[in-house]
Amino acid sequence: MSDLENNLQGIEKLLAPLRAEALPHFINGKRDAGRSGNTFEGYTPVDNSVIGTVAAGNSDDIDAACNAAEAAFEEWRAMPGKERKRLLHKVADAIEANAKDIALVESYDSGQALKFMGKAAVRGAANFRFFGDMAESARDGQSLPAEEHINYSLRQPIGPVGVITPWNTPFMLSTWKIAPALAAGCTVVHKPAEWSPYSAMMLAEIAHSAGLPDGVLNCVQGLGEDAGKALTEHPAIKAVAFVGESTTGSHIMRQGADTLKRVHFELGGKNPVIVFDDADLERALDAVVFMIYSLNGERCTSSSRLLVQESIRDEFIARLVERIAKLKVGHPLDPATEIGPLIHQRHFDKVCSYFEAAVADGAKIAAGGKALDSKGNFVSPTLFVDASNEMRIAQQEIFGPVLTAISFKDEADALAIANDTEYGLAAYVWTSDIGRGHRMAQHLDAGMIWINSENNRHLPAPFGGMKASGIGRDGGDYSFEFYMETKNVCVALGSHRVPKLGK
Ligand code: NAD
């Protein structure tokens, strides 16, 4: 039996119980079918067949989940950090023990190749371990002595929080938001994306079986405009951590205004990768290919704009075209597949619409530029050349395996093109001139800059974007800044002069 056949058998076994009844919510430590009885259908992008139905959460379901999170909060925040650490490590162990199943479900549900999803589950476990280890020191503050007083700060968890996640690498992303919230002492209501609902349920159940108390992590399935909106408006929820599109971020800000929600946004990007003529071109080529064609290009940090110096343009593009021709598009459960199908037919239509837009705006298609003949949402990996930065393919987030190449003359030109976008999430610079690398980093308007590297994550480092790419940072203590309140305590050291009134 081939690896693909083996994996198909594996997924059928995992999905059989999910087909038997609608995928429920997970509220207060139990599966919960929902209050309305309404459902929606979950599809696999492999052939757009229905995987099963999913409970369509409404404001009553959100209310039940938020009340559970509120009721669980006092006990969870009072638990010693050491104990929370122990539990979060148990969750990490349980994720690792289930990594293969999580990867199969995630691949089949989202279309992301198993090659990458296997690692995504393991990275999810690493997130739980990393933030678990920080649970004991999460409340630490600063000591700020003054002349006659000593000030010190304390931190406490903000309360129950809402976590709203998108459909790209849903399991890993959810753990990235949920693990620090739990480590800080917050309880969570998670609303996963409606296009990839399955692995969120697995996370909630795995965490609960590993010992997380009832109500600490709840999951409500449903559409953004129903369950998502209700979550952002619920008075018990003190903060909303959101990952998704920039326009949805604006909606969430408006929806949370009445209850003064604290918000943290990780949004879209149109990230440049800038290749200078003095770069190690072989390594730069590897990184350019990896950062747009891995994860189907459905990746917020994908380098979707290639800025290549004119002097090496022809050679670099020719080598790029050769590499693109060798990319393996196929069934996401085939371990050899590098590019799987796009998440949903609607997203597939959006990505395909750029093939015409590119030509209409005056660019050329050097590779791909078409849908594959299949029942699924497969597109061929695409490269647009002779593009300029004002074209739609250079300004809009396509979120597929689609790269737009633009040439530049010199450093100033590269910088101007790179910053000429509404987004500011990530940027990549390839050069052997170390001074130039640092100069570019100083002037690029992006929250994260990699020099001579693909996206390489260090969990304590700040992760997030500027401009339309986000508000706030995740990672290490930055995550705790969001999930915690800081209090200052000021104590007189002696008998300083207190102002006297009315004497
Ligand atoms: P989306 O904004 O459409 O949906 C994200 C989530 O928000 C879903 O769970 C959805 O149900 C919910 N939602 C939608 N409308 C809502 C509303 N009015 N109120 C509350 N919740 C609502 O995004 P998507 O299409 O699922 O994901 C792709 C986007 O996510 C891309 O733009 C990508 O760049 C971005 N993203 C950013 C990062 C980052 O770290 N910056 C990481 C991953 C993805």
Coordinates of C-alpha atoms in Angstrom, one line a residue, residues 88-99 102 125 129 205-207 209-210:
L88 CA 0.3 22.9 30.0
H89 CA 3.2 20.4 29.6
K90 CA 0.7 17.6 29.8
V91 CA -1.3 19.2 27.0
A92 CA 1.9 19.4 25.0
D93 CA 2.6 15.7 25.6
A94 CA -1.0 14.9 24.5
I95 CA -0.6 17.0 21.3
E96 CA 2.6 15.1 20.5
A97 CA 0.9 11.8 21.1
N98 CA -1.8 12.8 18.7
A99 CA 0.4 14.6 16.2
I102 CA -4.0 16.1 14.0
A125 CA 3.1 21.3 21.3
R129 CA 5.8 24.0 26.5
E205 CA -10.7 17.6 23.7
I206 CA -7.0 16.8 23.9
A207 CA -6.4 19.6 26.4
S209 CA -8.3 14.9 28.6
A210 CA -4.8 16.1 29.6

